[in-house]
Structures are given as structure tokens and as C-alpha cells.
C-alpha positions as a Python dict, from the first residue, in 0.01 Angstrom:
ca = {
    (1, 'M'): (0, 0, 0),
    (2, 'A'): (316, 151, -145),
    (3, 'F'): (610, -73, -235),
    (4, 'M'): (822, 39, 58),
    (5, 'E'): (541, 74, 306),
    (6, 'K'): (543, -166, 602),
    (7, 'P'): (224, -368, 667),
    (8, 'P'): (38, -301, 993),
    (9, 'A'): (171, -485, 1298),
    (10, 'G'): (-25, -795, 1391),
    (11, 'K'): (-188, -820, 1051),
    (12, 'V'): (-370, -1151, 1006),
    (13, 'L'): (-288, -1299, 667),
    (14, 'L'): (-560, -1508, 506),
    (15, 'D'): (-488, -1857, 375),
    (16, 'D'): (-656, -1854, 34),
    (17, 'T'): (-632, -2233, 2),
    (18, 'V'): (-869, -2304, 293),
    (19, 'P'): (-1186, -2434, 122),
    (20, 'L'): (-1508, -2234, 127),
    (21, 'T'): (-1842, -2414, 153),
    (22, 'A'): (-2176, -2253, 73),
    (23, 'Q'): (-2528, -2354, 176),
    (24, 'I'): (-2846, -2174, 68),
    (25, 'E'): (-3043, -2127, 391),
    (26, 'A'): (-3351, -1947, 261),
    (27, 'S'): (-3500, -1740, -17),
    (28, 'Q'): (-3703, -1420, -6),
    (29, 'S'): (-3921, -1280, -280),
    (30, 'L'): (-3924, -906, -333),
    (31, 'H'): (-4136, -707, -581),
    (32, 'S'): (-3966, -817, -900),
    (33, 'H'): (-3701, -1073, -805),
    (34, 'T'): (-3595, -1339, -556),
    (35, 'E'): (-3294, -1321, -327),
    (36, 'Y'): (-3114, -1626, -191),
    (37, 'I'): (-2958, -1612, 156),
    (38, 'I'): (-2636, -1815, 156),
    (39, 'R'): (-2429, -1926, 454),
    (40, 'V'): (-2058, -1938, 361),
    (41, 'Q'): (-1803, -2109, 584),
    (42, 'R'): (-1424, -2108, 568),
    (43, 'G'): (-1269, -2437, 676),
    (44, 'V'): (-1424, -2663, 940),
    (45, 'S'): (-1510, -2404, 1207),
    (46, 'A'): (-1877, -2303, 1205),
    (47, 'E'): (-1774, -1985, 1386),
    (48, 'N'): (-1582, -1875, 1076),
    (49, 'S'): (-1894, -1823, 867),
    (50, 'W'): (-2103, -1538, 728),
    (51, 'Q'): (-2414, -1471, 522),
    (52, 'I'): (-2432, -1330, 172),
    (53, 'V'): (-2737, -1245, -38),
    (54, 'R'): (-2734, -1325, -409),
    (55, 'R'): (-2988, -1300, -690),
    (56, 'Y'): (-3008, -1536, -986),
    (57, 'S'): (-2857, -1261, -1200),
    (58, 'D'): (-2547, -1267, -974),
    (59, 'F'): (-2509, -1641, -1034),
    (60, 'D'): (-2556, -1583, -1407),
    (61, 'L'): (-2286, -1316, -1412),
    (62, 'L'): (-2043, -1545, -1229),
    (63, 'N'): (-2123, -1831, -1462),
    (64, 'N'): (-2054, -1614, -1769),
    (65, 'S'): (-1715, -1519, -1624),
    (66, 'L'): (-1632, -1886, -1563),
    (67, 'Q'): (-1710, -1985, -1922),
    (68, 'I'): (-1343, -1928, -2002),
    (69, 'S'): (-1282, -2263, -1831),
    (70, 'T'): (-1500, -2435, -2100),
    (71, 'L'): (-1648, -2650, -1823),
    (72, 'S'): (-2016, -2740, -1843),
    (73, 'L'): (-2144, -2599, -1514),
    (74, 'P'): (-2497, -2690, -1388),
    (75, 'L'): (-2649, -2342, -1358),
    (76, 'P'): (-3032, -2365, -1376),
    (77, 'P'): (-3172, -2202, -1694),
    (78, 'K'): (-3334, -1860, -1706),
    (79, 'K'): (-3712, -1824, -1692),
    (80, 'L'): (-3889, -1500, -1774),
    (81, 'I'): (-4252, -1598, -1703),
    (82, 'G'): (-4360, -1757, -1377),
    (83, 'N'): (-4027, -1708, -1206),
    (84, 'M'): (-4192, -1583, -886),
    (85, 'E'): (-4400, -1897, -827),
    (86, 'R'): (-4324, -2080, -503),
    (87, 'E'): (-4267, -2421, -664),
    (88, 'F'): (-4032, -2274, -924),
    (89, 'I'): (-3830, -2085, -660),
    (90, 'A'): (-3789, -2404, -454),
    (91, 'E'): (-3674, -2598, -761),
    (92, 'R'): (-3435, -2322, -866),
    (93, 'Q'): (-3289, -2309, -515),
    (94, 'K'): (-3201, -2680, -544),
    (95, 'G'): (-3034, -2614, -879),
    (96, 'L'): (-2835, -2319, -744),
    (97, 'Q'): (-2721, -2530, -448),
    (98, 'A'): (-2595, -2797, -689),
    (99, 'Y'): (-2410, -2524, -879),
    (100, 'L'): (-2245, -2398, -558),
    (101, 'D'): (-2142, -2752, -467),
    (102, 'V'): (-1964, -2794, -801),
    (103, 'I'): (-1768, -2466, -798),
    (104, 'T'): (-1663, -2505, -433),
    (105, 'T'): (-1534, -2862, -477),
    (106, 'H'): (-1356, -2818, -812),
    (107, 'H'): (-990, -2769, -715),
    (108, 'I'): (-905, -2497, -969),
    (109, 'L'): (-1241, -2313, -971),
    (110, 'S'): (-1264, -2302, -592),
    (111, 'N'): (-926, -2126, -573),
    (112, 'C'): (-990, -1870, -847),
    (113, 'E'): (-1052, -1504, -769),
    (114, 'L'): (-1395, -1498, -938),
    (115, 'V'): (-1541, -1759, -703),
    (116, 'K'): (-1367, -1616, -395),
    (117, 'K'): (-1509, -1270, -461),
    (118, 'F'): (-1857, -1412, -515),
    (119, 'L'): (-1855, -1597, -182),
    (120, 'D'): (-1635, -1368, 29),
    (121, 'P'): (-1653, -1012, -107),
    (122, 'N'): (-1516, -855, 211),
    (123, 'S'): (-1187, -1047, 197),
    (124, 'Y'): (-1137, -1014, -179),
    (125, 'S'): (-1248, -660, -257),
    (126, 'V'): (-895, -539, -339),
    (127, 'N'): (-770, -511, -697),
    (128, 'Y'): (-442, -704, -669),
    (129, 'T'): (-337, -635, -1028),
    (130, 'E'): (-354, -263, -959),
    (131, 'I'): (-153, -301, -639),
    (132, 'A'): (108, -509, -821),
    (133, 'L'): (138, -243, -1093),
    (134, 'Q'): (196, 25, -832),
    (135, 'H'): (473, -180, -669),
    (136, 'V'): (636, -265, -1000),
    (137, 'S'): (621, 100, -1113),
    (138, 'M'): (798, 211, -796),
    (139, 'F'): (1061, -57, -849),
    (140, 'F'): (1132, 73, -1202),
    (141, 'R'): (1208, 419, -1064),
    (142, 'S'): (1522, 276, -905),
    (143, 'E'): (1589, 22, -1183),
    (144, 'P'): (1524, 212, -1510),
    (145, 'K'): (1685, -51, -1736),
    (146, 'W'): (1372, -271, -1715),
    (147, 'E'): (1049, -210, -1904),
    (148, 'V'): (704, -373, -1890),
    (149, 'V'): (586, -518, -2221),
    (150, 'E'): (242, -637, -2103),
    (151, 'P'): (67, -783, -1797),
    (152, 'L'): (30, -1162, -1813),
    (153, 'K'): (-322, -1161, -1676),
    (154, 'D'): (-433, -1457, -1466),
    (155, 'I'): (-169, -1698, -1599),
    (156, 'G'): (-119, -1828, -1244),
    (157, 'W'): (-365, -1966, -991),
    (158, 'R'): (-269, -1742, -698),
    (159, 'I'): (-493, -1444, -630),
    (160, 'R'): (-215, -1237, -471),
    (161, 'K'): (63, -1316, -718),
    (162, 'K'): (79, -1127, -1048),
    (163, 'Y'): (295, -1165, -1358),
    (164, 'F'): (430, -925, -1622),
    (165, 'L'): (619, -976, -1947),
    (166, 'M'): (940, -772, -1934),
    (167, 'K'): (1231, -664, -2149),
    (168, 'I'): (1567, -497, -2097),
    (169, 'K'): (1580, -163, -2279),
    (170, 'N'): (1915, -227, -2446),
    (171, 'Q'): (1811, -589, -2533),
    (172, 'P'): (1459, -538, -2671),
    (173, 'K'): (1422, -887, -2824),
    (174, 'E'): (1493, -1080, -2504),
    (175, 'R'): (1180, -1149, -2298),
    (176, 'L'): (1168, -1194, -1922),
    (177, 'M'): (890, -1262, -1675),
    (178, 'L'): (843, -1061, -1356),
    (179, 'S'): (639, -1204, -1068),
    (180, 'W'): (516, -999, -773),
    (181, 'A'): (365, -1139, -453),
    (182, 'D'): (292, -1025, -101),
    (183, 'P'): (365, -1246, 206),
    (184, 'G'): (133, -1530, 299),
    (185, 'P'): (12, -1683, 629),
    (186, 'D'): (332, -1890, 671),
    (187, 'K'): (575, -1599, 657),
    (188, 'Y'): (786, -1654, 970),
    (189, 'L'): (1119, -1507, 858),
    (190, 'S'): (1204, -1164, 992),
    (191, 'D'): (1191, -883, 736),
    (192, 'K'): (1571, -867, 735),
    (193, 'D'): (1612, -1244, 684),
    (194, 'L'): (1343, -1243, 412),
    (195, 'Q'): (1516, -970, 214),
    (196, 'Y'): (1851, -1144, 242),
    (197, 'A'): (1714, -1489, 150),
    (198, 'V'): (1524, -1359, -157),
    (199, 'K'): (1833, -1177, -287),
    (200, 'L'): (2035, -1495, -233),
    (201, 'L'): (1812, -1686, -478),
    (202, 'S'): (1980, -1526, -780),
    (203, 'S'): (2311, -1688, -671),
    (204, 'C'): (2160, -2037, -673),
    (205, 'S'): (2299, -2253, -954),
    (206, 'H'): (2157, -2600, -1018),
    (207, 'P'): (2088, -2790, -1344),
    (208, 'Y'): (1726, -2845, -1235),
    (209, 'I'): (1645, -2503, -1087),
    (210, 'Y'): (1529, -2230, -1325),
    (211, 'K'): (1773, -1940, -1321),
    (212, 'I'): (1667, -1616, -1150),
    (213, 'T'): (1789, -1297, -1316),
    (214, 'F'): (1699, -1059, -1035),
    (215, 'A'): (1522, -1085, -698),
    (216, 'T'): (1441, -835, -425),
    (217, 'A'): (1203, -804, -131),
    (218, 'N'): (1090, -563, 138),
    (219, 'E'): (854, -579, 434),
    (220, 'S'): (540, -604, 222),
    (221, 'S'): (625, -792, -100),
    (222, 'A'): (881, -967, -319),
    (223, 'L'): (966, -919, -684),
    (224, 'V'): (1147, -1181, -896),
    (225, 'I'): (1256, -1166, -1262),
    (226, 'R'): (1330, -1476, -1470),
    (227, 'P'): (1377, -1551, -1842),
    (228, 'F'): (1045, -1611, -2017),
    (229, 'S'): (1012, -1950, -2186),
    (230, 'E'): (794, -1976, -2496),
    (231, 'K'): (769, -2352, -2440),
    (232, 'G'): (608, -2293, -2102),
    (233, 'T'): (586, -2529, -1809),
    (234, 'L'): (553, -2905, -1772),
    (235, 'K'): (180, -2850, -1721),
    (236, 'D'): (162, -2664, -2054),
    (237, 'L'): (325, -2964, -2221),
    (238, 'I'): (83, -3212, -2061),
    (239, 'Y'): (-227, -3003, -2141),
    (240, 'K'): (-94, -2877, -2476),
    (241, 'A'): (-162, -2520, -2361),
    (242, 'K'): (-28, -2178, -2456),
    (243, 'P'): (182, -2034, -2170),
    (244, 'K'): (31, -1685, -2189),
    (245, 'D'): (-333, -1800, -2162),
    (246, 'P'): (-526, -1764, -1832),
    (247, 'F'): (-496, -2052, -1585),
    (248, 'L'): (-869, -2139, -1608),
    (249, 'K'): (-857, -2162, -1985),
    (250, 'K'): (-538, -2370, -1996),
    (251, 'Y'): (-603, -2637, -1737),
    (252, 'C'): (-969, -2670, -1635),
    (253, 'N'): (-1094, -2873, -1930),
    (254, 'P'): (-822, -2998, -2166),
    (255, 'K'): (-937, -3089, -2517),
    (256, 'K'): (-725, -3402, -2532),
    (257, 'I'): (-624, -3606, -2229),
    (258, 'Q'): (-299, -3787, -2293),
    (259, 'G'): (-7, -3869, -2065),
    (260, 'L'): (361, -3842, -2150),
    (261, 'E'): (584, -4114, -2294),
    (262, 'L'): (740, -4352, -2042),
    (263, 'Q'): (1091, -4220, -2101),
    (264, 'Q'): (974, -3862, -2039),
    (265, 'I'): (804, -3971, -1717),
    (266, 'K'): (1121, -4144, -1598),
    (267, 'T'): (1359, -3862, -1694),
    (268, 'Y'): (1147, -3571, -1571),
    (269, 'G'): (1063, -3758, -1251),
    (270, 'R'): (1429, -3831, -1181),
    (271, 'Q'): (1532, -3470, -1244),
    (272, 'I'): (1264, -3336, -1011),
    (273, 'L'): (1354, -3582, -735),
    (274, 'E'): (1721, -3486, -765),
    (275, 'V'): (1651, -3117, -709),
    (276, 'L'): (1415, -3193, -419),
    (277, 'K'): (1689, -3400, -257),
    (278, 'F'): (1934, -3113, -308),
    (279, 'L'): (1701, -2859, -141),
    (280, 'H'): (1625, -3095, 149),
    (281, 'E'): (1995, -3149, 214),
    (282, 'K'): (2049, -2772, 210),
    (283, 'G'): (1775, -2724, 467),
    (284, 'F'): (1583, -2506, 223),
    (285, 'P'): (1204, -2552, 260),
    (286, 'Y'): (1008, -2587, -64),
    (287, 'G'): (660, -2742, -41),
    (288, 'H'): (532, -2594, -371),
    (289, 'L'): (582, -2871, -624),
    (290, 'H'): (322, -2900, -901),
    (291, 'S'): (349, -2929, -1278),
    (292, 'A'): (294, -2555, -1337),
    (293, 'N'): (597, -2486, -1114),
    (294, 'V'): (828, -2690, -1336),
    (295, 'M'): (973, -2506, -1637),
    (296, 'L'): (1081, -2695, -1950),
    (297, 'D'): (1421, -2606, -2094),
    (298, 'G'): (1470, -2843, -2385),
    (299, 'D'): (1450, -3193, -2235),
    (300, 'T'): (1526, -3068, -1888),
    (301, 'C'): (1283, -2990, -1606),
    (302, 'K'): (1370, -2693, -1386),
    (303, 'L'): (1202, -2599, -1061),
    (304, 'L'): (1032, -2259, -1024),
    (305, 'D'): (918, -2032, -743),
    (306, 'L'): (1166, -2107, -465),
    (307, 'E'): (1063, -1771, -318),
    (308, 'N'): (715, -1902, -231),
    (309, 'S'): (822, -2079, 86),
    (310, 'L'): (1027, -1777, 200),
    (311, 'L'): (720, -1556, 158),
    (312, 'G'): (503, -1808, 345),
    (313, 'L'): (263, -1873, 58),
    (314, 'P'): (32, -2178, 94),
    (315, 'S'): (80, -2477, -134),
    (316, 'F'): (-136, -2553, -440),
    (317, 'Y'): (-223, -2896, -292),
    (318, 'R'): (-266, -2784, 70),
    (319, 'S'): (-637, -2866, 79),
    (320, 'Y'): (-540, -3227, -3),
    (321, 'F'): (-248, -3300, 230),
    (322, 'S'): (-403, -3109, 521),
    (323, 'Q'): (-652, -3399, 542),
    (324, 'F'): (-381, -3649, 639),
    (325, 'R'): (-196, -3618, 969),
    (326, 'K'): (98, -3834, 855),
    (327, 'I'): (196, -3564, 602),
    (328, 'N'): (328, -3321, 861),
    (329, 'T'): (671, -3214, 730),
    (330, 'L'): (768, -3011, 424),
    (331, 'E'): (969, -3310, 302),
    (332, 'G'): (651, -3519, 325),
    (333, 'V'): (457, -3244, 149),
    (334, 'D'): (709, -3252, -139),
    (335, 'V'): (670, -3631, -172),
    (336, 'H'): (289, -3605, -169),
    (337, 'C'): (298, -3330, -432),
    (338, 'F'): (536, -3542, -641),
    (339, 'G'): (268, -3812, -640),
    (340, 'H'): (19, -3565, -789),
    (341, 'L'): (273, -3459, -1052),
    (342, 'L'): (362, -3817, -1146),
    (343, 'Y'): (-9, -3905, -1183),
    (344, 'E'): (-57, -3602, -1409),
    (345, 'M'): (244, -3694, -1625),
    (346, 'T'): (118, -4053, -1654),
    (347, 'Y'): (-252, -3997, -1725),
    (348, 'G'): (-264, -3640, -1861),
    (349, 'R'): (-498, -3521, -1587),
    (350, 'P'): (-509, -3488, -1208),
    (351, 'P'): (-656, -3769, -992),
    (352, 'D'): (-1033, -3751, -937),
    (353, 'T'): (-1000, -3802, -562),
    (354, 'I'): (-730, -3832, -298),
    (355, 'P'): (-653, -4095, -178),
    (356, 'V'): (-667, -4299, -500),
    (357, 'D'): (-834, -4641, -470),
    (358, 'S'): (-727, -4785, -806),
    (359, 'F'): (-509, -4673, -1095),
    (360, 'P'): (-587, -4698, -1468),
    (361, 'P'): (-344, -4892, -1690),
    (362, 'A'): (-5, -4718, -1701),
    (363, 'P'): (294, -4743, -1940),
    (364, 'S'): (480, -4947, -1677),
    (365, 'V'): (397, -5138, -1359),
    (366, 'F'): (683, -4946, -1198),
    (367, 'V'): (484, -4623, -1243),
    (368, 'V'): (186, -4769, -1060),
    (369, 'S'): (417, -4902, -788),
    (370, 'V'): (545, -4549, -716),
    (371, 'L'): (195, -4400, -728),
    (372, 'E'): (65, -4664, -485),
    (373, 'S'): (346, -4583, -241),
    (374, 'I'): (235, -4217, -230),
    (375, 'L'): (-134, -4166, -315),
    (376, 'T'): (-321, -4468, -173),
    (377, 'C'): (-508, -4472, 158),
    (378, 'E'): (-252, -4718, 298),
    (379, 'A'): (34, -4477, 211),
    (380, 'M'): (-148, -4187, 379),
    (381, 'K'): (-194, -4390, 698),
    (382, 'N'): (135, -4579, 721),
    (383, 'G'): (372, -4323, 572),
    (384, 'M'): (519, -4246, 231),
    (385, 'P'): (872, -4309, 102),
    (386, 'T'): (1138, -4039, 129),
    (387, 'V'): (1282, -3867, -178),
    (388, 'S'): (1598, -4078, -141),
    (389, 'R'): (1389, -4397, -135),
    (390, 'L'): (1197, -4288, -446),
    (391, 'L'): (1526, -4236, -631),
    (392, 'Q'): (1615, -4599, -558),
    (393, 'M'): (1288, -4737, -698),
    (394, 'P'): (1311, -4917, -1038),
    (395, 'L'): (1123, -4642, -1224),
    (396, 'F'): (1401, -4388, -1162),
    (397, 'S'): (1712, -4579, -1056),
    (398, 'D'): (1825, -4663, -1412),
    (399, 'V'): (1785, -4310, -1554),
    (400, 'L'): (2115, -4162, -1670),
    (401, 'L'): (2153, -3788, -1610),
    (402, 'T'): (2383, -3623, -1863),
    (403, 'N'): (2396, -3271, -1714),
    (404, 'S'): (2737, -3206, -1560),
    (405, 'E'): (2667, -2863, -1407),
    (406, 'K'): (2783, -2852, -1047),
    (407, 'P'): (2511, -2734, -804),
    (408, 'Q'): (2595, -2427, -598),
    (409, 'F'): (2379, -2268, -330),
    (410, 'K'): (2568, -2128, -32),
    (411, 'I'): (2342, -2046, 260),
    (412, 'P'): (2509, -1873, 558),
    (413, 'T'): (2479, -2051, 893),
    (414, 'K'): (2270, -1775, 1052),
    (415, 'L'): (2019, -1783, 766),
    (416, 'K'): (2008, -2164, 785),
    (417, 'E'): (1898, -2137, 1147),
    (418, 'A'): (1629, -1884, 1052),
    (419, 'L'): (1508, -2113, 771),
    (420, 'K'): (1498, -2408, 1011),
    (421, 'T'): (1288, -2211, 1260),
    (422, 'S'): (1059, -2091, 981),
    (423, 'K'): (1017, -2450, 856),
    (424, 'E'): (924, -2568, 1206),
    (425, 'C'): (661, -2292, 1234),
    (426, 'I'): (513, -2381, 894),
    (427, 'E'): (491, -2747, 997),
    (428, 'K'): (337, -2654, 1332),
    (429, 'R'): (57, -2455, 1165),
    (430, 'L'): (-5, -2747, 930),
    (431, 'T'): (-22, -2993, 1221),
    (432, 'E'): (-269, -2772, 1410),
    (433, 'E'): (-488, -2741, 1102),
    (434, 'Q'): (-479, -3118, 1048),
    (435, 'K'): (-580, -3173, 1411),
    (436, 'L'): (-885, -2947, 1373),
    (437, 'I'): (-987, -3122, 1051),
    (438, 'H'): (-946, -3464, 1217),
    (439, 'Q'): (-1160, -3362, 1516),
    (440, 'H'): (-1426, -3220, 1285),
    (441, 'R'): (-1429, -3539, 1076),
    (442, 'R'): (-1475, -3756, 1387),
    (443, 'L'): (-1758, -3535, 1514),
    (444, 'T'): (-1928, -3540, 1173),
    (445, 'R'): (-1903, -3920, 1155),
    (446, 'A'): (-2048, -3953, 1506),
    (447, 'Q'): (-2338, -3723, 1424),
    (448, 'S'): (-2402, -3904, 1096),
    (449, 'H'): (-2399, -4240, 1275),
    (450, 'H'): (-2629, -4110, 1547),
    (451, 'G'): (-2878, -3985, 1288),
    (452, 'S'): (-2879, -4300, 1071),
    (453, 'E'): (-3197, -4509, 1035),
    (454, 'E'): (-3029, -4816, 1181),
    (455, 'E'): (-2919, -4622, 1488),
    (456, 'K'): (-3271, -4477, 1529),
    (457, 'K'): (-3418, -4833, 1529),
    (458, 'K'): (-3166, -4942, 1791),
    (459, 'R'): (-3260, -4649, 2013),
    (460, 'K'): (-3634, -4732, 1978),
    (461, 'I'): (-3573, -5096, 2079),
    (462, 'L'): (-3368, -4987, 2378),
    (463, 'A'): (-3640, -4739, 2477),
    (464, 'R'): (-3906, -5016, 2467),
    (465, 'K'): (-3691, -5247, 2679),
    (466, 'K'): (-3633, -4969, 2929),
    (467, 'S'): (-4007, -4897, 2941),
    (468, 'K'): (-4089, -5265, 3010),
    (469, 'R'): (-3821, -5285, 3278),
    (470, 'S'): (-3960, -4973, 3448),
    (471, 'A'): (-4314, -5117, 3438),
    (472, 'Y'): (-4195, -5446, 3590),
    (473, 'E'): (-4007, -5267, 3868),
    (474, 'S'): (-4315, -5055, 3932),
    (475, 'G'): (-4525, -5374, 3971),
    (476, 'E'): (-4279, -5524, 4216),
    (477, 'E'): (-4291, -5203, 4419),
    (478, 'H'): (-4673, -5208, 4417),
    (479, 'S'): (-4674, -5571, 4535),
    (480, 'A'): (-4440, -5488, 4821),
    (481, 'K'): (-4665, -5197, 4929),
    (482, 'Y'): (-4972, -5426, 4928),
    (483, 'S'): (-4795, -5674, 5151),
    (484, 'N'): (-4691, -5401, 5391),
    (485, 'S'): (-5050, -5276, 5418),
    (486, 'N'): (-5171, -5624, 5520),
    (487, 'N'): (-4894, -5645, 5781),
    (488, 'S'): (-5063, -5365, 5970),
    (489, 'E'): (-5369, -5593, 6037),
    (490, 'G'): (-5164, -5846, 6231),
    (491, 'E'): (-4851, -6042, 6183),
    (492, 'V'): (-4978, -6378, 6320),
    (493, 'G'): (-5327, -6532, 6292),
    (494, 'C'): (-5539, -6780, 6097),
    (495, 'H'): (-5692, -6686, 5766),
    (496, 'P'): (-6058, -6776, 5751),
    (497, 'C'): (-6009, -6993, 5445),
    (498, 'S'): (-5697, -7181, 5546),
    (499, 'G'): (-5506, -7331, 5827),
    (500, 'T'): (-5205, -7108, 5763),
    (501, 'T'): (-5113, -6781, 5923),
    (502, 'L'): (-5154, -6448, 5738),
    (503, 'K'): (-4778, -6409, 5726),
    (504, 'E'): (-4735, -6745, 5558),
    (505, 'N'): (-5011, -6667, 5307),
    (506, 'R'): (-4848, -6338, 5210),
    (507, 'I'): (-4514, -6509, 5148),
    (508, 'W'): (-4685, -6777, 4937),
    (509, 'T'): (-4872, -6516, 4733),
    (510, 'L'): (-4556, -6313, 4651),
    (511, 'K'): (-4371, -6632, 4556),
    (512, 'S'): (-4656, -6742, 4330),
    (513, 'N'): (-4667, -6406, 4153),
    (514, 'S'): (-4292, -6409, 4105),
    (515, 'L'): (-4292, -6760, 3961),
    (516, 'S'): (-4573, -6684, 3720),
    (517, 'N'): (-4398, -6355, 3621),
    (518, 'R'): (-4722, -6163, 3684),
    (519, 'K'): (-4715, -5800, 3787),
    (520, 'E'): (-5066, -5801, 3946),
    (521, 'V'): (-5116, -5872, 4319),
    (522, 'F'): (-5428, -6080, 4382),
    (523, 'P'): (-5626, -6092, 4710),
    (524, 'I'): (-5538, -6390, 4928),
    (525, 'E'): (-5900, -6508, 4914),
    (526, 'E'): (-5855, -6612, 4548),
    (527, 'Y'): (-5619, -6892, 4659),
    (528, 'C'): (-5855, -7030, 4922),
}
């Protein structure tokens, strides 16, 4: 699609952060190899699923590509002899399923283009780097003062956002970074409002927002140019990574896990909270906070990628906060994401699971207090603190900020209304997604409970009781029929073996059977 070409009307934009799950359903042996039939599902809806067929060699090729992450992934080993035997195929299938489970649950791997293409080739068949180059080339025709130095391949996690190292022709030593992205599933601004809002970003001045040199947008994409920092982002500092390296290499498996000093945690945390408060007060939606979106400028943290929310791009942590219905505003999303960032600054790595049950020892009890207010199960259920409340907590309240730059970001009233409407639409889609996930979780729990061994035993006991009750009722009915058949012989008369009437004997017999709790009906002669 050309840079100025408008996307087709009614185009459905895919949310790349919705998790994919994969289950091997069967295998089929051909003449010289085995194929595995895999059911892939996007999100919680079984209707949104499809089948793919993969050979072991396909898994091996994917695994080789993922080696850049330096993770030890559980791919079953190769076998040249006996690889068509039934027992071996069954065992290998189990190993391949374990491999799929790992790459689809690892937060960074599951979002990378390599894994997405392997599981969903139809949705990810496009070469986004090539498309980005075409757009950037067309942009340079109208802006000849810029020049591409080199593509910064895969330095970010987004599949549809590409980066290039730039320079100005008359300032060849100064380096800049260009980012290109197309709109995402939460793009609710009109094309006119989007173009105006993106251009407005370069006028934003704040001590904790990274300066934008140039920004422009059209109906199909946005292009932003910023100064390139050799120091890199806050995530690069935490992981001791080189900014130009691919995302998988930098952050999947750090060589040394070590958090920041307490004073850094306090200062950086305070700076980030201050800029979030500023954006919230301006009515500017963000929702994209993570440590790779925070640039380091000396001892100052500066927020990146304000254009993401305007373009409707999904958040890095969406697959986490979409699980919790209390996190249903962009302000709440920012607080939740701040919890992730604070954990990473403290421990040098992301949390293993969300919510977090317990926290390792931290440099200060005040750090743990903030983390508990955001990332625990109780916080997810009962609500998290606001940004203003976090600023008042002991960890941040005593931090002195020395930067005296006055923030400036003038947003016209009409655009503010458009941003407000866009924010409401983003939150509505999030709420609807959370509702579907909640319903699916309840259904899954019910099915799991119904299929448990304990529940099966309960159902067997109930079935036996019901069977006994039916048998007893059947006996009572049989007894009543027997009595009715004797009634036809005569209602009044003497029984040959007693001085009582037949009617009295029948009543006595039924009472006796009832008292003895016996289901059989005996002939009256037995009681003579």
C-alpha cells in the first residue's frame, strides 16, 4: 500500500496482542516424513480457530530462528533412524506440544513475528519492513533533507512498527531515529483528527517526555522522527543491553539479573508518575507504559511513543490487564503498567506471573508496599491507587525534582473532545474483551469441576440413591396393584383362616409390609 493510499473501508484491524494457543490434534505419516495437524486459536473463542500442518523440520527451522533469544527451548532432538515408528511419533508429538506451550506462553516470544508467522501464516504473510521502506522512501521525496543511514531491524517488539537510523544531510554526525507504524484496532480518531494530533506532538514540551523532531500522518500510517540516544532506554539500562540489538536478543534471557539502586528506583518512578499525571490532566490517552518506552537522558527518564494511542495500537501488557475487569480505564492501565515497570526496576526482570502472590526481598519496604497496591490479587479485585495517590506514597513523596522546565502541551478544545471519544471507545473494546474472557474462565472452571474425580464420585452416589428410590417406589406401586386385584373378589367376607374380613386383612398386610420396610407383597395365607 502506497504512503498516501487510503486503506479499504471497513477494514478489520487485527490485535496482535491477543494470545494464540496451539494444540496438536493428530499426526499423519507420509512416505518419508510425518506431518502434525495443529489447531490454532486466537483468544478465547473456539470459533476463531484454524488448522495448520507442520513437519518436524518446520519446528526445527523456527527453533533455529529463535536461538537469538539464547533461551533453552524444549524442542525434541532429531532422529534419523526409526523416526517413522508409531511409538516414536507419539513421543515426539508430546515433545512438540510441550514446545508449543512454551513459545505461546512466553510473553516476548509469543508476540514476535517468527512465532506469529509459524502459527498464523495467513495473517502475517506481509513483509512489513518492505512496506515501511516504501512509505519512508515516498516521504523522503517531499522531505529531501533527511537520509536513511540503516534499518534498525527488530529493535522493537511490534510486528507492524519499524525503525530506521537517520541523519540530516547538512548535519551528518547527528543521528536520529525514525519510526513508522500503521493504525491498530483501537484507532477511533477520524483521519483528519489523527493527522492533526500527530503533528501536534512535536509542539509538546515536558521535562519527562522525549522530544519529537518531526511527526506526520495520513490515512494509512504515521511517521515520527526523534533524536537517537546511544544510552538507550530504561530497559536497556536494566538488562545491560545494546540499543541497536534485536528485541529478542536484548531482553529474553539477560546474562545478569540485577535491579537498580534504590535512589534510581525512587527518582525514575517519581519522574514517570509526574508525566503520567500531566497526560491524564490534559485528557491525553497513553496506555503504553513499559521500560522500553522510557528513554534515558542523563539521570532523567523521558516517555516515548505518545503516538501509539492516537494510532490505536494495543499495549505491550494488554494480555495481562485484559484478564482483570477492574482495570477498565486507560488511567488504570497506566497504573497497572507502572507496577510492571517498578517490579522490573527493583528485581531486574519481569514478574513470573500476574497477579503476584509474594515479592522477593527489595531495597525498601516502601517498594514492596507500592507493588502490593498494584500487582497483587487483592489489588486486581478491589482496585488500584491512582497516579496522584502513588505520588503521595512514602517511596516517591520525598523525591526532589530539580528540573525547572515548564510543561507545555496545548490541545484545542475540538481535538480534546475527539480524544475523549476515542478514549471511551478504547475502554469499551477493552471492557467487552474482559467480559468475554471472564465468561470463558467461568465456563472452563465449571467444566473442569464437572469432570473432576470428586464430582464423578458424587454423581455416582446420587445415581445409586435415585436407583434405590425408583425401585422402592416401584415396589409400592406393585403392592397397590396386588391389593386392587384382590378387591375384585369381594370387598366384605371372612377369610378361611381368620375371623377378619378380606378388607381388614389387606389393610393389615400393607401396614405390616410398610413397617418392615419390605418391598415384596406376600399372600394373606402366610399370616394365618
